[in-house]
Amino acid sequence: MNHVGLVLEGGGMRGLFTAGVLDFFLEKNMIFSYVIGVSAGACNAASYISLQKGRNKIINTAFVDDWRYMSLKSLIKSGSLFGMDFLFDEIPRRKAPFDYETFYSSPVVFRIGVTDCLTGKPLYFDKNDLDENLTVLRASSSIPLVSPIIRFKGYSLLDGGITDPMPVRRAMSDGYQKNVIVLTRNRGYQKEPVRGPLHLLLARKYRKYPGLVQAIFDRYRIYNETLEFIEELEQKKQAVVIRPSKKLQVGRFEKNAEKLTALYNQGYEDAAAAHDRIKTIVNQDMPSVSSPRRPFRRY
């Protein structure tokens, strides 16, 4: 059986695209044996691994108007634009319960990318590092300037998308030479360097973390180089890339539920369009998974 990994980019509310892709995979019983993601990609991956189709859509549309989800009020009260306690405590425990049992019992290897503020390098935690407070997911989703630094296991952590926005190289170093890669930007997108007042603000706020500051300033280069590498993998038939086929109408901090739902639907449709390409790279029939209590085959 071929070893095929699943690599998920972040992107804040653009993650609704990834949610649609993953729900198509669950509908078709497509379970990858290895998943790696950062930020919103990692958050979406958790519900995918727990086999909770539709959960990511609910979380990111049903509660978007609640100030505790994302708001300036949340930023003022908690220091985070996204309400971390609401997202990673209230929602998974009460409003849209997360199936911890299925998640932890799943044989899927799950890597979560974060950024080490002290070194300015990426770190990767495993599924077993994910506590009931989902601290690693909080860290991976903590965006500079609008989220506090997360302390975990002696580390000071922020958004995994800073240092490894599309962690396909890590997937390959883990032994997965073929990958399905889900991106949340249109083809042709290139990230621009940080300039002007924002450059000065970042340097001042994180002056105690020069490695982090340098990583943020280098992010555009790492991002664009990784995109070029992904295109090379795609040409060599080592990767299937799923990205929004229509012009994005959703930004990182989007709160319009109609736009978010449309992006989710686009993700589902673009995944369906990529189905045959995925089967080609896997070079076998799709695995069959319907319940964690029944045997299943994996990629």
Coordinates of N, CA and C in Angstrom, one line a residue, residues 79-244:
G79 N -6.5 39.7 25.1 CA -5.2 39.8 24.4 C -5.1 39.0 23.1
S80 N -6.3 38.4 22.7 CA -6.3 37.6 21.5 C -7.5 38.0 20.6
L81 N -7.3 38.3 19.4 CA -8.5 38.6 18.5 C -9.4 37.4 18.4
F82 N -8.8 36.2 18.3 CA -9.6 35.0 18.3 C -9.8 34.6 19.8
G83 N -11.0 34.3 20.2 CA -11.2 33.9 21.6 C -10.7 32.5 21.9
M84 N -9.5 32.3 22.4 CA -8.9 31.0 22.5 C -9.7 30.1 23.5
D85 N -10.1 30.6 24.6 CA -10.9 29.8 25.5 C -12.2 29.4 24.9
F86 N -12.9 30.3 24.2 CA -14.1 29.9 23.5 C -13.9 28.9 22.5
L87 N -12.9 29.1 21.6 CA -12.6 28.1 20.5 C -12.1 26.8 21.0
F88 N -11.3 26.8 22.0 CA -10.6 25.5 22.4 C -11.1 25.0 23.8
D89 N -12.1 25.5 24.3 CA -12.7 25.0 25.6 C -14.2 24.9 25.5
E90 N -14.8 26.1 25.3 CA -16.3 26.1 25.3 C -16.9 25.4 24.1
I91 N -16.3 25.6 22.9 CA -16.9 24.9 21.7 C -16.6 23.4 21.8
P92 N -15.4 22.9 22.0 CA -15.1 21.5 21.9 C -15.8 20.7 23.1
R93 N -16.0 21.4 24.2 CA -16.6 20.7 25.4 C -18.1 20.7 25.4
R94 N -18.7 21.8 24.8 CA -20.1 22.0 25.0 C -20.9 22.3 23.7
K95 N -20.4 23.2 22.9 CA -21.2 23.6 21.8 C -21.1 22.8 20.6
A96 N -20.0 22.3 20.3 CA -19.8 21.3 19.1 C -18.8 20.3 19.6
P97 N -19.2 19.4 20.5 CA -18.3 18.5 21.2 C -17.3 17.8 20.3
F98 N -16.1 17.8 20.7 CA -15.0 17.1 20.0 C -14.9 15.7 20.5
D99 N -14.8 14.7 19.6 CA -14.8 13.3 19.9 C -13.3 12.9 20.3
Y100 N -13.0 13.2 21.5 CA -11.6 12.9 22.0 C -11.3 11.4 21.9
E101 N -12.3 10.6 22.2 CA -12.0 9.1 22.2 C -11.6 8.6 20.8
T102 N -12.4 9.0 19.8 CA -12.1 8.6 18.4 C -10.8 9.2 18.0
F103 N -10.5 10.4 18.3 CA -9.3 11.1 17.9 C -8.1 10.4 18.4
Y104 N -8.1 10.1 19.7 CA -6.9 9.5 20.4 C -6.7 8.0 20.0
S105 N -7.8 7.4 19.6 CA -7.7 6.0 19.3 C -7.4 5.8 17.8
S106 N -7.5 6.8 17.0 CA -7.2 6.7 15.6 C -5.7 6.4 15.4
P107 N -5.4 5.5 14.4 CA -4.0 5.2 14.1 C -3.4 6.2 13.2
V108 N -4.1 7.2 12.8 CA -3.5 8.3 11.9 C -2.4 9.0 12.7
V109 N -1.2 9.2 12.0 CA -0.1 10.0 12.5 C -0.5 11.4 12.3
F110 N -0.4 12.2 13.3 CA -0.8 13.6 13.2 C 0.3 14.5 13.7
R111 N 0.8 15.4 12.9 CA 1.9 16.4 13.2 C 1.3 17.8 13.2
I112 N 1.6 18.5 14.2 CA 1.1 19.9 14.4 C 2.3 20.8 14.4
G113 N 2.3 21.7 13.4 CA 3.5 22.7 13.3 C 3.2 23.9 14.1
V114 N 4.3 24.3 14.9 CA 4.2 25.6 15.6 C 5.6 26.3 15.4
T115 N 5.7 27.5 15.9 CA 6.9 28.3 15.8 C 7.5 28.5 17.2
D116 N 8.7 28.1 17.4 CA 9.5 28.4 18.6 C 9.9 29.8 18.6
C117 N 9.4 30.6 19.5 CA 9.7 32.1 19.5 C 11.1 32.4 19.8
L118 N 11.7 31.5 20.6 CA 13.1 31.8 21.0 C 14.1 31.6 19.9
T119 N 13.9 30.5 19.2 CA 14.9 30.2 18.1 C 14.4 30.7 16.7
G120 N 13.1 31.0 16.6 CA 12.6 31.3 15.3 C 12.6 30.2 14.3
K121 N 12.5 28.9 14.8 CA 12.5 27.7 14.0 C 11.1 27.0 14.2
P122 N 10.8 26.1 13.3 CA 9.5 25.4 13.4 C 9.7 24.2 14.4
L123 N 8.7 23.9 15.1 CA 8.6 22.7 16.0 C 7.4 21.9 15.6
Y124 N 7.4 20.6 15.8 CA 6.3 19.8 15.5 C 5.9 18.9 16.6
F125 N 4.7 18.9 17.0 CA 4.2 18.1 18.1 C 3.3 17.0 17.5
D126 N 3.2 15.9 18.2 CA 2.4 14.8 17.8 C 1.0 14.8 18.4
K127 N 0.2 13.9 17.9 CA -1.2 13.7 18.4 C -1.2 13.5 20.0
N128 N -0.3 12.7 20.4 CA -0.2 12.4 21.9 C 0.2 13.6 22.7
D129 N 0.7 14.7 22.1 CA 1.1 15.9 22.8 C -0.2 16.8 23.0
L130 N -1.3 16.4 22.3 CA -2.5 17.3 22.4 C -3.3 17.0 23.6
D131 N -3.2 17.9 24.6 CA -4.0 17.7 25.8 C -5.4 18.1 25.6
E132 N -6.2 17.9 26.7 CA -7.7 18.2 26.6 C -7.9 19.6 26.4
N133 N -7.0 20.5 26.7 CA -7.1 21.9 26.5 C -6.7 22.3 25.1
L134 N -6.3 21.3 24.3 CA -5.9 21.6 22.9 C -4.8 22.7 22.8
T135 N -3.9 22.7 23.7 CA -2.9 23.7 23.9 C -2.0 23.9 22.6
V136 N -1.6 22.8 22.0 CA -0.8 22.8 20.8 C -1.6 23.5 19.7
L137 N -2.8 23.2 19.5 CA -3.6 23.8 18.5 C -3.8 25.3 18.7
R138 N -3.9 25.7 20.0 CA -4.0 27.1 20.3 C -2.7 27.8 19.9
A139 N -1.6 27.1 20.2 CA -0.3 27.7 19.8 C -0.1 27.8 18.3
S140 N -0.5 26.8 17.6 CA -0.3 26.8 16.1 C -1.2 27.9 15.5
S141 N -2.3 28.2 16.2 CA -3.2 29.2 15.7 C -3.0 30.6 16.2
S142 N -2.0 30.8 17.0 CA -1.8 32.1 17.6 C -1.0 33.1 16.7
I143 N -1.7 34.0 16.1 CA -1.2 34.9 15.1 C -0.4 36.0 15.8
P144 N 0.8 36.3 15.3 CA 1.6 37.5 15.9 C 0.7 38.8 15.9
L145 N 1.0 39.5 16.9 CA 0.3 40.8 17.2 C -1.1 40.7 17.7
V146 N -1.9 39.7 17.3 CA -3.3 39.7 17.7 C -3.5 38.4 18.6
S147 N -2.5 37.8 19.1 CA -2.6 36.6 20.0 C -1.4 36.6 20.9
P148 N -1.6 36.2 22.2 CA -0.5 36.1 23.1 C 0.4 34.9 22.8
I149 N 1.6 34.9 23.2 CA 2.5 33.8 23.1 C 2.0 32.7 24.0
I150 N 2.0 31.4 23.5 CA 1.5 30.3 24.3 C 2.7 29.6 24.9
R151 N 2.7 29.3 26.2 CA 3.7 28.6 26.9 C 3.3 27.1 27.0
F152 N 4.2 26.2 26.6 CA 3.9 24.8 26.6 C 5.2 24.0 26.6
K153 N 5.3 23.1 27.6 CA 6.5 22.2 27.8 C 7.8 23.0 27.8
G154 N 7.8 24.2 28.4 CA 9.0 25.0 28.4 C 9.3 25.8 27.2
Y155 N 8.4 25.7 26.2 CA 8.6 26.5 25.0 C 7.7 27.7 25.0
S156 N 8.1 28.8 24.2 CA 7.2 29.9 23.9 C 6.8 29.8 22.5
L157 N 5.5 29.7 22.2 CA 5.1 29.3 20.9 C 4.1 30.2 20.2
L158 N 4.2 30.3 18.9 CA 3.2 31.1 18.1 C 2.9 30.3 16.8
D159 N 2.1 30.9 16.0 CA 1.6 30.4 14.7 C 2.6 29.5 14.0
G160 N 2.2 28.3 13.7 CA 3.1 27.4 12.9 C 3.3 27.9 11.5
G161 N 2.4 28.7 11.0 CA 2.5 29.2 9.6 C 3.6 30.2 9.4
I162 N 4.2 30.7 10.5 CA 5.3 31.7 10.4 C 6.5 31.0 9.7
T163 N 6.9 29.8 10.3 CA 8.2 29.2 9.9 C 8.0 28.0 8.9
D164 N 6.9 27.4 8.9 CA 6.7 26.3 7.9 C 5.2 26.3 7.5
P165 N 4.8 27.3 6.6 CA 3.4 27.5 6.3 C 2.8 26.3 5.5
M166 N 3.6 25.5 4.8 CA 3.1 24.4 4.1 C 4.1 23.2 4.3
P167 N 3.9 22.5 5.4 CA 5.0 21.6 5.8 C 5.2 20.3 5.0
V168 N 5.3 20.4 3.7 CA 5.5 19.2 2.9 C 6.9 18.6 3.1
R169 N 7.9 19.5 3.3 CA 9.2 18.9 3.5 C 9.3 18.1 4.7
R170 N 8.6 18.5 5.8 CA 8.6 17.7 7.0 C 7.9 16.3 6.7
A171 N 6.8 16.4 5.9 CA 6.1 15.1 5.6 C 7.0 14.2 4.9
M172 N 7.8 14.7 4.0 CA 8.7 13.9 3.2 C 9.8 13.4 4.1
S173 N 10.3 14.2 5.0 CA 11.4 13.7 5.9 C 10.8 12.6 6.8
D174 N 9.5 12.6 7.1 CA 8.9 11.6 7.9 C 8.6 10.3 7.1
G175 N 9.0 10.3 5.8 CA 8.8 9.1 5.0 C 7.7 9.1 4.0
Y176 N 7.0 10.3 3.8 CA 5.9 10.3 2.9 C 6.3 11.1 1.7
Q177 N 6.7 10.4 0.7 CA 7.2 11.0 -0.5 C 6.2 11.4 -1.5
K178 N 5.0 10.9 -1.3 CA 3.8 11.4 -2.1 C 2.8 12.0 -1.1
N179 N 2.3 13.2 -1.6 CA 1.4 13.9 -0.7 C 0.2 14.6 -1.4
V180 N -0.9 14.7 -0.7 CA -2.0 15.5 -1.2 C -1.8 16.8 -0.3
I181 N -1.7 18.0 -1.0 CA -1.5 19.2 -0.4 C -2.7 20.2 -0.6
V182 N -3.2 20.6 0.5 CA -4.4 21.5 0.5 C -3.9 23.0 0.8
L183 N -4.0 23.8 -0.2 CA -3.6 25.2 0.0 C -4.8 26.1 0.1
T184 N -4.7 27.3 0.6 CA -5.8 28.2 0.8 C -5.7 29.5 0.1
R185 N -4.8 29.5 -0.9 CA -4.6 30.7 -1.7 C -4.8 30.2 -3.2
N186 N -5.2 31.2 -4.1 CA -5.3 30.9 -5.5 C -3.9 30.6 -6.1
R187 N -3.9 29.9 -7.2 CA -2.7 29.7 -8.0 C -2.1 31.1 -8.4
G188 N -0.8 31.2 -8.3 CA -0.2 32.4 -8.7 C 0.1 33.4 -7.6
Y189 N -0.5 33.1 -6.4 CA -0.3 34.0 -5.2 C 1.1 34.0 -4.8
Q190 N 1.7 35.2 -4.5 CA 3.0 35.3 -3.9 C 2.9 36.2 -2.7
K191 N 3.6 35.8 -1.6 CA 3.6 36.6 -0.4 C 4.6 37.8 -0.5
E192 N 4.2 38.9 0.0 CA 5.1 40.1 -0.1 C 5.8 40.2 1.3
P193 N 7.0 40.9 1.3 CA 7.7 41.1 2.6 C 7.0 42.1 3.4
V194 N 7.2 42.0 4.7 CA 6.7 43.0 5.7 C 7.5 44.3 5.5
R195 N 6.7 45.4 5.4 CA 7.4 46.7 5.2 C 6.7 47.7 6.1
G196 N 7.3 48.9 6.2 CA 6.7 50.1 6.8 C 6.5 49.9 8.3
P197 N 5.4 50.6 8.8 CA 5.1 50.6 10.2 C 4.9 49.2 10.8
L198 N 4.4 48.3 10.0 CA 4.2 46.9 10.6 C 5.6 46.3 10.9
H199 N 6.6 46.6 10.1 CA 7.9 46.1 10.3 C 8.4 46.6 11.7
L200 N 8.2 47.9 11.9 CA 8.7 48.5 13.1 C 7.9 48.0 14.3
L201 N 6.6 47.8 14.2 CA 5.8 47.3 15.3 C 6.2 45.9 15.7
L202 N 6.4 45.0 14.7 CA 6.8 43.7 15.0 C 8.2 43.6 15.8
A203 N 9.1 44.4 15.2 CA 10.5 44.5 15.8 C 10.4 45.0 17.3
R204 N 9.5 45.9 17.5 CA 9.4 46.5 18.9 C 8.7 45.5 19.8
K205 N 7.6 44.9 19.4 CA 6.8 44.0 20.2 C 7.6 42.8 20.6
Y206 N 8.3 42.2 19.7 CA 9.0 41.0 19.9 C 10.5 41.2 20.1
R207 N 10.9 42.3 20.6 CA 12.4 42.6 20.7 C 13.1 41.6 21.6
K208 N 12.4 40.9 22.5 CA 13.0 39.9 23.3 C 13.2 38.6 22.6
Y209 N 12.6 38.5 21.4 CA 12.7 37.3 20.6 C 13.2 37.6 19.2
P210 N 14.5 37.9 19.0 CA 15.0 38.3 17.7 C 14.9 37.2 16.7
G211 N 15.0 35.9 17.2 CA 14.8 34.8 16.2 C 13.4 34.8 15.6
L212 N 12.4 35.1 16.4 CA 11.0 35.2 15.9 C 10.9 36.3 15.0
V213 N 11.4 37.5 15.3 CA 11.3 38.7 14.4 C 11.9 38.4 13.1
Q214 N 13.1 37.7 13.0 CA 13.7 37.4 11.8 C 12.9 36.4 11.0
A215 N 12.3 35.4 11.7 CA 11.5 34.4 11.0 C 10.3 35.1 10.4
I216 N 9.6 36.1 11.1 CA 8.5 36.8 10.5 C 8.9 37.6 9.2
F217 N 10.1 38.2 9.3 CA 10.6 39.0 8.2 C 10.9 38.1 7.0
D218 N 11.4 36.8 7.3 CA 11.8 35.9 6.3 C 10.6 35.1 5.7
R219 N 9.4 35.2 6.3 CA 8.3 34.4 6.0 C 8.0 34.4 4.5
Y220 N 8.0 35.6 3.9 CA 7.6 35.7 2.5 C 8.5 34.9 1.6
R221 N 9.8 34.9 1.9 CA 10.7 34.1 1.1 C 10.5 32.6 1.3
I222 N 10.3 32.2 2.5 CA 10.1 30.7 2.8 C 8.8 30.3 2.1
Y223 N 7.7 31.1 2.2 CA 6.4 30.8 1.6 C 6.6 30.6 0.1
N224 N 7.2 31.6 -0.5 CA 7.3 31.6 -2.0 C 8.2 30.4 -2.5
E225 N 9.2 30.2 -1.7 CA 10.1 29.0 -2.1 C 9.4 27.7 -1.9
T226 N 8.6 27.6 -0.9 CA 7.8 26.4 -0.7 C 6.8 26.2 -1.8
L227 N 6.1 27.2 -2.2 CA 5.2 27.1 -3.3 C 5.9 26.6 -4.6
E228 N 7.1 27.1 -4.8 CA 7.9 26.7 -6.0 C 8.2 25.2 -5.9
F229 N 8.6 24.8 -4.7 CA 8.9 23.3 -4.5 C 7.7 22.5 -4.7
I230 N 6.5 22.9 -4.2 CA 5.3 22.2 -4.4 C 4.9 22.0 -5.8
E231 N 5.1 23.1 -6.6 CA 4.9 23.0 -8.1 C 5.8 22.0 -8.7
E232 N 7.0 21.9 -8.3 CA 7.9 20.9 -8.8 C 7.4 19.5 -8.5
L233 N 7.0 19.3 -7.2 CA 6.4 18.0 -6.8 C 5.2 17.6 -7.7
E234 N 4.4 18.6 -7.9 CA 3.2 18.4 -8.7 C 3.6 18.0 -10.2
Q235 N 4.6 18.6 -10.7 CA 5.0 18.2 -12.1 C 5.6 16.9 -12.1
K236 N 6.2 16.4 -11.0 CA 6.9 15.1 -11.0 C 5.9 14.0 -10.6
K237 N 4.6 14.4 -10.4 CA 3.5 13.5 -10.0 C 3.8 12.9 -8.6
Q238 N 4.5 13.7 -7.8 CA 4.7 13.3 -6.4 C 3.7 14.0 -5.4
A239 N 2.9 14.9 -6.0 CA 1.9 15.6 -5.2 C 0.6 15.9 -6.0
V240 N -0.5 15.9 -5.3 CA -1.7 16.4 -5.8 C -2.0 17.7 -5.0
V241 N -2.2 18.8 -5.7 CA -2.4 20.1 -5.0 C -3.9 20.5 -5.2
I242 N -4.6 20.7 -4.1 CA -5.9 21.2 -4.1 C -5.9 22.7 -3.6
R243 N -6.3 23.6 -4.4 CA -6.3 25.0 -4.0 C -7.6 25.6 -4.6
P244 N -8.0 26.8 -4.0 CA -9.3 27.4 -4.5 C -9.2 27.7 -6.0

